[in-house]
Amino acid sequence: MSMQDTVQKVLDAATADITQPNAVPGAVMYIADKTGKQVAWAAAGVKQAGKPDPMTPDSVFWVASCTKLITAIACLQLVEQGKLNLQDDVTKYLPEMAEVKMIDGSKPKRVPTVWNCLTHTCGLGYSFFNPALKALEDKKGRKVIDAFDASKESIMGPYVTEPGSEWEYGMGIDWAGQVVERVSGLSLNDYFQKHIFAPLGIKSASFLPKTAGLADKLVGSHYRNPEGIISPNEHWLKQEESKIEVHYGGAGLWANAAEYCQILVALLNGGTHPKTGGKILTPESVEELVKPQLDEKLAADMDREFPNTDPTLSNYFEGCTVKGVPKNWALGGMRLTVEHPMFKYSDKSLFWCGIQNSYWWADFKDGTCGMIQSQIGPFLDMGTLGILAQIQPQVHAAYAK
């Protein structure tokens, strides 16, 4: 059976009956190899539970934290041009961030660098993973997800750890996205379109999908309750596009799997796509993008717990989903120093995910990349992960040298 047929069979089974345990309403998966060859591209199910509109391979999902990789690429492009230094204090480019305080109201001992922002060592967190930030939202009388309203205020901290002192997954890459805007003079959406998407032929990725004419391709949001029952859910990123003040460099993008993977194909080839010839980075910058960045102490912080302060958004987990496995953070995503225990990503892989269960990988050893998307919450949905766990090890086995 071809990989295309295998993927289609797995997706069809996963979406056949959403009343079954770990079923999903709809899903898309795309897989490619280093040559740019499409290994599989399949879709199954529906875009919105209870509605007949079928999921199609080119359906557009909110990719959430999958945005982070692209913001890191944008930063390295500006480094290549001599316009940005990752070791500069972020306040050199964003002077207003000098006003951000610690969570107790005190002044931080130092301000973070752009590098700190890209590596989650800047001191910022996420309220859905940090109880102290969740408590602040409780005092304001609003839900955690309502804090993500694309306003300027939403990215103004506070710090939950001293900048540079600990690894804390959070909004630092949103700050990095603001740096890209300030240095380039473009909105983050316009920067991505011009300098990353256009060279790779990407046409259906945007921070403003409705404005971009993609409304008919957008996938609906879903929630799986503790009993396993799936229901349609309001989109988590729901601000009207005309009122968006901040393009979240860490979470704001909408895209389809096939086009997102063209970025990964380019990275597997040193920054130049083998089919389009589009170049987004030099080989040296790609090496920097995927290189583990953290010292031993900061890397050890990654094995911390991730409390699910709002269980509708994320399941509880520890160790960045792989507790006890040696790991590090690269500018572009997560690295393991051993093979991934479930998905068989090699120790030369870069990978990450989005909170509504989009997951991507780029394996620099076996030369494959891929993405699975389902748009369901909470994060770490076992139905979506089950699809990936059935397919990705087969891909690795077929291409491993």
C-alpha positions as a printed NumPy array, in Angstrom:
array([[  0.   ,   0.   ,   0.   ],
       [  1.339,   3.44 ,  -0.917],
       [  1.892,   6.038,   1.778],
       [ -0.902,   8.079,   0.197],
       [ -3.317,   5.16 ,   0.583],
       [ -2.1  ,   4.475,   4.115],
       [ -2.651,   8.062,   5.232],
       [ -6.071,   8.231,   3.596],
       [ -7.112,   4.966,   5.255],
       [ -6.028,   6.176,   8.704],
       [ -7.783,   9.535,   8.302],
       [-10.971,   7.902,   7.01 ],
       [-11.062,   5.586,  10.016],
       [-10.389,   8.419,  12.469],
       [-13.238,  10.562,  11.123],
       [-15.829,   7.876,  10.308],
       [-17.865,   8.24 ,  13.508],
       [-17.156,  11.042,  15.976],
       [-19.1  ,   9.242,  18.696],
       [-16.285,   6.689,  18.867],
       [-13.383,   7.156,  21.315],
       [-10.588,   9.351,  19.942],
       [-12.366,  10.063,  16.672],
       [-11.944,  13.529,  15.156],
       [-14.465,  15.524,  13.08 ],
       [-11.971,  16.17 ,  10.299],
       [ -8.267,  16.148,   9.589],
       [ -5.674,  16.916,   6.931],
       [ -2.188,  15.46 ,   6.634],
       [  0.629,  16.322,   4.244],
       [  4.012,  14.603,   3.965],
       [  6.944,  15.436,   1.685],
       [ 10.551,  14.403,   1.267],
       [ 13.681,  16.479,   0.808],
       [ 13.317,  16.563,  -2.979],
       [  9.96 ,  18.282,  -2.593],
       [  8.104,  15.154,  -3.664],
       [  4.599,  14.899,  -2.237],
       [  4.578,  11.617,  -0.319],
       [  0.98 ,  11.97 ,   0.869],
       [ -1.718,  14.627,   0.975],
       [ -5.049,  13.517,   2.366],
       [ -8.171,  14.864,   4.009],
       [-11.183,  13.249,   5.645],
       [-14.242,  14.198,   7.638],
       [-15.894,  17.595,   7.738],
       [-14.773,  21.149,   8.416],
       [-17.37 ,  21.6  ,  11.15 ],
       [-19.124,  18.878,  13.117],
       [-22.836,  18.784,  12.326],
       [-22.415,  20.421,   8.922],
       [-21.979,  18.688,   5.547],
       [-19.106,  20.785,   4.183],
       [-16.341,  18.198,   3.624],
       [-12.763,  18.651,   4.727],
       [-10.556,  19.195,   1.691],
       [ -6.769,  18.913,   1.382],
       [ -6.453,  22.68 ,   0.961],
       [ -8.586,  23.555,   3.999],
       [ -7.124,  26.371,   6.098],
       [ -6.516,  25.936,   9.834],
       [ -5.467,  28.224,  12.654],
       [ -1.938,  26.869,  13.127],
       [ -1.383,  28.749,  16.409],
       [  2.147,  28.141,  17.739],
       [  3.264,  26.701,  14.4  ],
       [  3.568,  30.424,  13.603],
       [  6.65 ,  30.566,  15.829],
       [  8.922,  28.845,  13.31 ],
       [  8.112,  31.399,  10.632],
       [  8.743,  34.363,  12.921],
       [ 12.138,  32.888,  13.771],
       [ 12.888,  32.586,  10.042],
       [ 11.927,  36.24 ,   9.573],
       [ 14.284,  37.283,  12.373],
       [ 17.175,  35.369,  10.827],
       [ 16.489,  36.971,   7.458],
       [ 16.936,  40.37 ,   9.091],
       [ 20.111,  39.131,  10.779],
       [ 21.445,  38.114,   7.353],
       [ 20.752,  41.641,   6.108],
       [ 22.601,  43.215,   9.023],
       [ 19.422,  44.878,  10.296],
       [ 19.005,  42.848,  13.478],
       [ 21.258,  41.4  ,  16.161],
       [ 19.675,  38.678,  18.276],
       [ 21.879,  39.631,  21.235],
       [ 20.513,  43.178,  21.343],
       [ 18.117,  44.088,  24.117],
       [ 14.611,  43.901,  22.736],
       [ 14.043,  47.474,  23.943],
       [ 16.451,  48.703,  21.256],
       [ 13.699,  47.912,  18.772],
       [ 10.663,  48.05 ,  21.085],
       [ 11.381,  50.827,  23.621],
       [  7.861,  50.56 ,  25.046],
       [  8.747,  47.148,  26.487],
       [ 10.951,  48.913,  29.052],
       [  7.686,  49.557,  30.92 ],
       [  6.947,  45.857,  31.477],
       [  7.181,  44.824,  35.131],
       [  7.544,  41.578,  37.05 ],
       [  4.323,  39.894,  38.12 ],
       [  4.784,  41.276,  41.653],
       [  5.012,  44.819,  40.277],
       [  8.761,  45.181,  40.705],
       [ 11.195,  46.151,  37.99 ],
       [ 13.109,  43.308,  36.305],
       [ 16.851,  43.165,  36.876],
       [ 17.434,  43.301,  33.124],
       [ 15.481,  43.384,  29.891],
       [ 15.474,  40.377,  27.579],
       [ 17.36 ,  40.14 ,  24.324],
       [ 15.736,  39.195,  21.035],
       [ 17.418,  35.797,  21.489],
       [ 15.682,  35.433,  24.85 ],
       [ 12.369,  36.138,  23.139],
       [ 12.971,  33.46 ,  20.5  ],
       [ 14.103,  30.812,  22.986],
       [ 11.427,  31.244,  25.677],
       [ 13.937,  32.581,  28.174],
       [ 12.621,  36.16 ,  28.21 ],
       [ 10.474,  35.736,  31.325],
       [  7.057,  35.874,  29.658],
       [  4.52 ,  33.068,  29.988],
       [  1.074,  31.955,  28.856],
       [ -1.877,  32.166,  31.221],
       [ -3.162,  28.746,  30.13 ],
       [  0.088,  27.181,  31.394],
       [  0.956,  29.512,  34.29 ],
       [ -1.244,  29.667,  37.419],
       [  0.019,  33.12 ,  38.426],
       [ -0.984,  34.583,  35.064],
       [ -4.289,  32.73 ,  35.252],
       [ -4.908,  34.393,  38.625],
       [ -4.419,  37.807,  37.009],
       [ -7.075,  36.988,  34.425],
       [ -9.388,  35.81 ,  37.195],
       [ -9.003,  39.197,  38.909],
       [ -9.956,  40.883,  35.651],
       [-13.036,  38.691,  35.464],
       [-12.255,  37.12 ,  32.134],
       [-11.417,  33.714,  30.739],
       [ -7.853,  32.845,  29.823],
       [ -8.614,  32.66 ,  26.122],
       [-10.244,  36.111,  26.175],
       [ -6.827,  37.6  ,  26.949],
       [ -5.773,  36.689,  23.406],
       [ -7.704,  39.493,  21.775],
       [ -4.931,  40.706,  19.42 ],
       [ -4.626,  43.97 ,  21.355],
       [ -1.387,  45.758,  22.179],
       [ -2.16 ,  45.253,  25.852],
       [ -2.283,  41.478,  25.402],
       [  1.479,  41.232,  24.823],
       [  2.607,  43.64 ,  27.567],
       [  3.52 ,  41.029,  30.153],
       [  4.063,  40.874,  33.04 ],
       [  7.228,  38.814,  33.409],
       [  6.742,  35.668,  35.476],
       [ 10.475,  34.949,  35.792],
       [ 13.507,  37.219,  35.612],
       [ 14.531,  37.596,  31.947],
       [ 17.262,  35.128,  31.075],
       [ 16.934,  33.101,  34.269],
       [ 14.564,  30.266,  33.323],
       [ 12.887,  28.548,  30.389],
       [  9.187,  29.434,  30.381],
       [  7.045,  28.778,  27.321],
       [  5.253,  31.988,  26.497],
       [  4.696,  35.11 ,  24.437],
       [  8.304,  36.034,  23.738],
       [  7.988,  35.21 ,  20.051],
       [  5.071,  37.638,  19.843],
       [  7.628,  40.262,  20.876],
       [ 10.013,  38.927,  18.238],
       [  7.259,  39.403,  15.677],
       [  6.91 ,  43.01 ,  16.768],
       [ 10.663,  43.414,  16.296],
       [ 10.309,  42.165,  12.711],
       [  7.611,  44.764,  12.107],
       [  9.616,  47.603,  13.632],
       [ 12.837,  46.753,  11.767],
       [ 11.224,  46.04 ,   8.39 ],
       [  8.55 ,  48.725,   8.406],
       [  5.959,  46.117,   7.387],
       [  3.156,  44.423,   9.256],
       [  4.079,  40.862,  10.144],
       [  1.474,  39.614,   7.69 ],
       [  2.928,  41.698,   4.871],
       [  6.472,  40.682,   5.803],
       [  5.608,  36.982,   5.721],
       [  3.781,  37.373,   2.408],
       [  6.641,  39.202,   0.702],
       [  9.742,  37.542,   2.109],
       [  8.681,  33.988,   2.992],
       [  5.415,  33.015,   1.326],
       [  5.88 ,  34.547,  -2.141],
       [  9.299,  32.92 ,  -2.758],
       [  7.753,  29.528,  -1.955],
       [  4.495,  29.986,  -3.861],
       [  2.389,  30.024,  -0.69 ],
       [ -0.971,  31.692,  -1.346],
       [ -3.33 ,  30.55 ,   1.423],
       [ -1.505,  31.572,   4.6  ],
       [ -2.432,  34.763,   6.419],
       [ -2.964,  36.491,   9.747],
       [ -6.106,  37.921,   8.123],
       [ -7.697,  34.951,   6.321],
       [-11.098,  36.497,   5.693],
       [ -9.523,  39.663,   4.317],
       [ -7.377,  37.405,   2.118],
       [-10.474,  35.748,   0.643],
       [-10.022,  32.431,   2.437],
       [-13.302,  32.386,   4.384],
       [-14.74 ,  29.423,   2.477],
       [-11.658,  27.322,   3.284],
       [-11.558,  27.952,   7.039],
       [-12.025,  24.991,   9.364],
       [-14.317,  25.267,  12.365],
       [-13.168,  24.871,  15.953],
       [-14.149,  21.909,  18.145],
       [-14.   ,  20.826,  21.769],
       [-13.713,  17.301,  23.158],
       [-15.16 ,  17.25 ,  26.679],
       [-13.852,  14.975,  29.47 ],
       [-16.405,  12.322,  28.477],
       [-15.03 ,  12.347,  24.937],
       [-18.02 ,  14.038,  23.333],
       [-17.096,  16.4  ,  20.488],
       [-19.003,  19.604,  19.804],
       [-18.477,  22.725,  17.68 ],
       [-16.743,  25.493,  19.586],
       [-16.175,  29.212,  19.124],
       [-12.82 ,  29.968,  17.544],
       [-10.205,  30.792,  20.159],
       [ -8.689,  33.534,  18.013],
       [-11.907,  35.387,  17.349],
       [-11.15 ,  39.112,  17.129],
       [-12.654,  40.808,  14.086],
       [ -9.868,  41.265,  11.562],
       [-10.512,  45.003,  11.271],
       [ -9.854,  45.351,  15.02 ],
       [ -6.637,  43.324,  15.205],
       [ -3.82 ,  45.46 ,  16.634],
       [ -1.134,  42.775,  16.874],
       [ -0.234,  40.009,  14.467],
       [  0.872,  37.373,  16.963],
       [  4.269,  36.149,  15.815],
       [  3.852,  33.245,  18.184],
       [  0.296,  32.211,  17.411],
       [ -1.626,  34.259,  14.857],
       [ -1.29 ,  32.512,  11.494],
       [ -3.802,  30.52 ,   9.452],
       [ -2.472,  28.104,   6.825],
       [ -2.972,  24.762,   5.125],
       [ -0.703,  21.795,   5.695],
       [  0.653,  21.481,   2.16 ],
       [  1.804,  25.08 ,   1.962],
       [  3.212,  25.106,   5.477],
       [  5.311,  22.098,   4.557],
       [  6.891,  23.968,   1.647],
       [  8.697,  26.002,   4.304],
       [  9.927,  22.765,   5.857],
       [ 11.077,  21.429,   2.478],
       [ 13.11 ,  24.6  ,   1.957],
       [ 14.714,  24.18 ,   5.381],
       [ 15.646,  20.565,   4.592],
       [ 17.543,  21.984,   1.604],
       [ 19.508,  24.693,   3.376],
       [ 16.869,  27.381,   2.916],
       [ 16.166,  27.014,  -0.818],
       [ 13.183,  25.094,  -2.168],
       [ 14.316,  22.392,  -4.625],
       [ 11.324,  22.819,  -6.928],
       [ 10.522,  26.544,  -6.915],
       [ 14.079,  27.75 ,  -6.327],
       [ 12.69 ,  30.157,  -3.748],
       [ 15.245,  31.044,  -1.098],
       [ 14.237,  32.033,   2.415],
       [ 17.511,  31.536,   4.325],
       [ 21.165,  30.777,   3.756],
       [ 22.443,  27.329,   4.783],
       [ 24.304,  28.974,   7.664],
       [ 21.09 ,  30.541,   8.946],
       [ 19.234,  27.235,   8.671],
       [ 21.969,  25.659,  10.761],
       [ 21.477,  28.376,  13.375],
       [ 17.692,  27.95 ,  13.221],
       [ 17.826,  24.243,  14.061],
       [ 20.795,  24.256,  16.452],
       [ 20.057,  23.595,  20.158],
       [ 20.355,  26.958,  21.904],
       [ 20.018,  26.335,  25.634],
       [ 22.694,  25.596,  28.206],
       [ 22.28 ,  22.596,  30.484],
       [ 20.432,  24.495,  33.203],
       [ 17.908,  26.134,  30.878],
       [ 17.38 ,  22.894,  28.956],
       [ 16.607,  21.141,  32.234],
       [ 13.85 ,  23.714,  32.848],
       [ 12.016,  22.285,  29.834],
       [ 11.139,  19.173,  31.842],
       [  8.853,  21.263,  34.048],
       [  5.129,  20.692,  34.391],
       [  2.619,  22.519,  32.212],
       [ -0.453,  22.994,  34.437],
       [ -3.676,  23.125,  32.466],
       [ -5.075,  26.232,  34.117],
       [ -8.007,  26.007,  31.684],
       [ -8.745,  22.341,  30.881],
       [-10.808,  23.364,  27.855],
       [ -7.627,  24.667,  26.216],
       [ -4.985,  22.101,  27.132],
       [ -4.535,  18.776,  28.829],
       [ -1.978,  18.574,  31.63 ],
       [  1.497,  17.495,  30.573],
       [  5.118,  17.639,  31.634],
       [  8.424,  18.07 ,  29.873],
       [  7.138,  19.714,  26.697],
       [  5.103,  16.538,  26.015],
       [  8.13 ,  14.219,  26.42 ],
       [  9.078,  14.262,  30.107],
       [ 12.394,  12.684,  30.942],
       [ 13.63 ,  12.646,  27.355],
       [ 16.773,  14.781,  26.765],
       [ 15.636,  17.9  ,  24.947],
       [ 16.59 ,  21.429,  23.955],
       [ 15.073,  24.433,  22.227],
       [ 16.268,  25.708,  18.868],
       [ 15.305,  29.095,  17.444],
       [ 12.798,  27.315,  15.204],
       [ 11.305,  24.759,  17.56 ],
       [ 12.032,  21.774,  19.758],
       [ 14.963,  19.375,  19.487],
       [ 15.53 ,  16.008,  21.117],
       [ 18.987,  14.537,  21.535],
       [ 17.517,  11.05 ,  21.036],
       [ 14.839,   9.582,  18.772],
       [ 11.303,  10.622,  19.739],
       [  9.777,   7.738,  21.717],
       [  6.355,   7.894,  20.05 ],
       [  6.74 ,   9.517,  16.642],
       [ 10.266,   8.327,  15.789],
       [ 11.527,  11.765,  14.81 ],
       [ 15.299,  11.329,  14.655],
       [ 17.757,  13.164,  16.886],
       [ 18.297,  15.545,  13.938],
       [ 14.671,  16.635,  13.81 ],
       [ 13.029,  19.977,  14.472],
       [  9.363,  19.888,  15.449],
       [  6.584,  21.734,  17.187],
       [  2.837,  22.149,  17.32 ],
       [ -0.183,  24.4  ,  17.758],
       [ -2.599,  24.39 ,  20.676],
       [ -5.567,  23.306,  18.534],
       [ -3.673,  20.173,  17.555],
       [ -1.575,  20.974,  14.534],
       [  1.776,  19.135,  14.611],
       [  4.732,  19.473,  12.203],
       [  8.169,  17.917,  11.861],
       [ 11.264,  18.315,   9.695],
       [ 13.753,  15.449,   9.985],
       [ 17.204,  16.457,   8.788],
       [ 18.441,  12.86 ,   9.027],
       [ 15.837,  10.963,   7.005],
       [ 14.899,  13.952,   4.836],
       [ 11.159,  14.009,   5.501],
       [  8.701,  16.579,   6.775],
       [  5.011,  16.65 ,   7.452],
       [  2.036,  18.148,   9.224],
       [ -1.211,  16.863,  10.732],
       [ -4.092,  19.265,  11.473],
       [ -7.43 ,  18.694,  13.221],
       [ -8.548,  21.951,  14.927],
       [ -9.877,  20.463,  18.11 ],
       [ -9.252,  21.217,  21.752],
       [ -7.905,  20.708,  24.283],
       [ -4.247,  20.475,  23.293],
       [ -2.65 ,  17.012,  23.167],
       [ -5.796,  15.48 ,  21.734],
       [ -5.279,  11.73 ,  21.682],
       [ -7.309,  11.332,  18.516],
       [ -5.005,  13.62 ,  16.558],
       [ -1.87 ,  12.254,  18.181],
       [ -3.095,   8.755,  17.405],
       [ -3.173,   9.575,  13.698],
       [  0.368,  10.918,  13.821],
       [  1.568,   7.93 ,  15.847],
       [  0.188,   5.511,  13.262],
       [  1.714,   7.256,  10.265],
       [  4.951,   9.044,  11.125],
       [  6.919,   5.971,  12.249],
       [  6.076,   4.349,   8.903],
       [  7.427,   7.406,   7.104],
       [ 10.605,   7.298,   9.149],
       [ 11.044,   3.566,   8.518],
       [ 10.644,   4.061,   4.778],
       [ 13.224,   6.86 ,   4.58 ],
       [ 15.669,   6.068,   7.379],
       [ 19.151,   5.385,   6.078]])
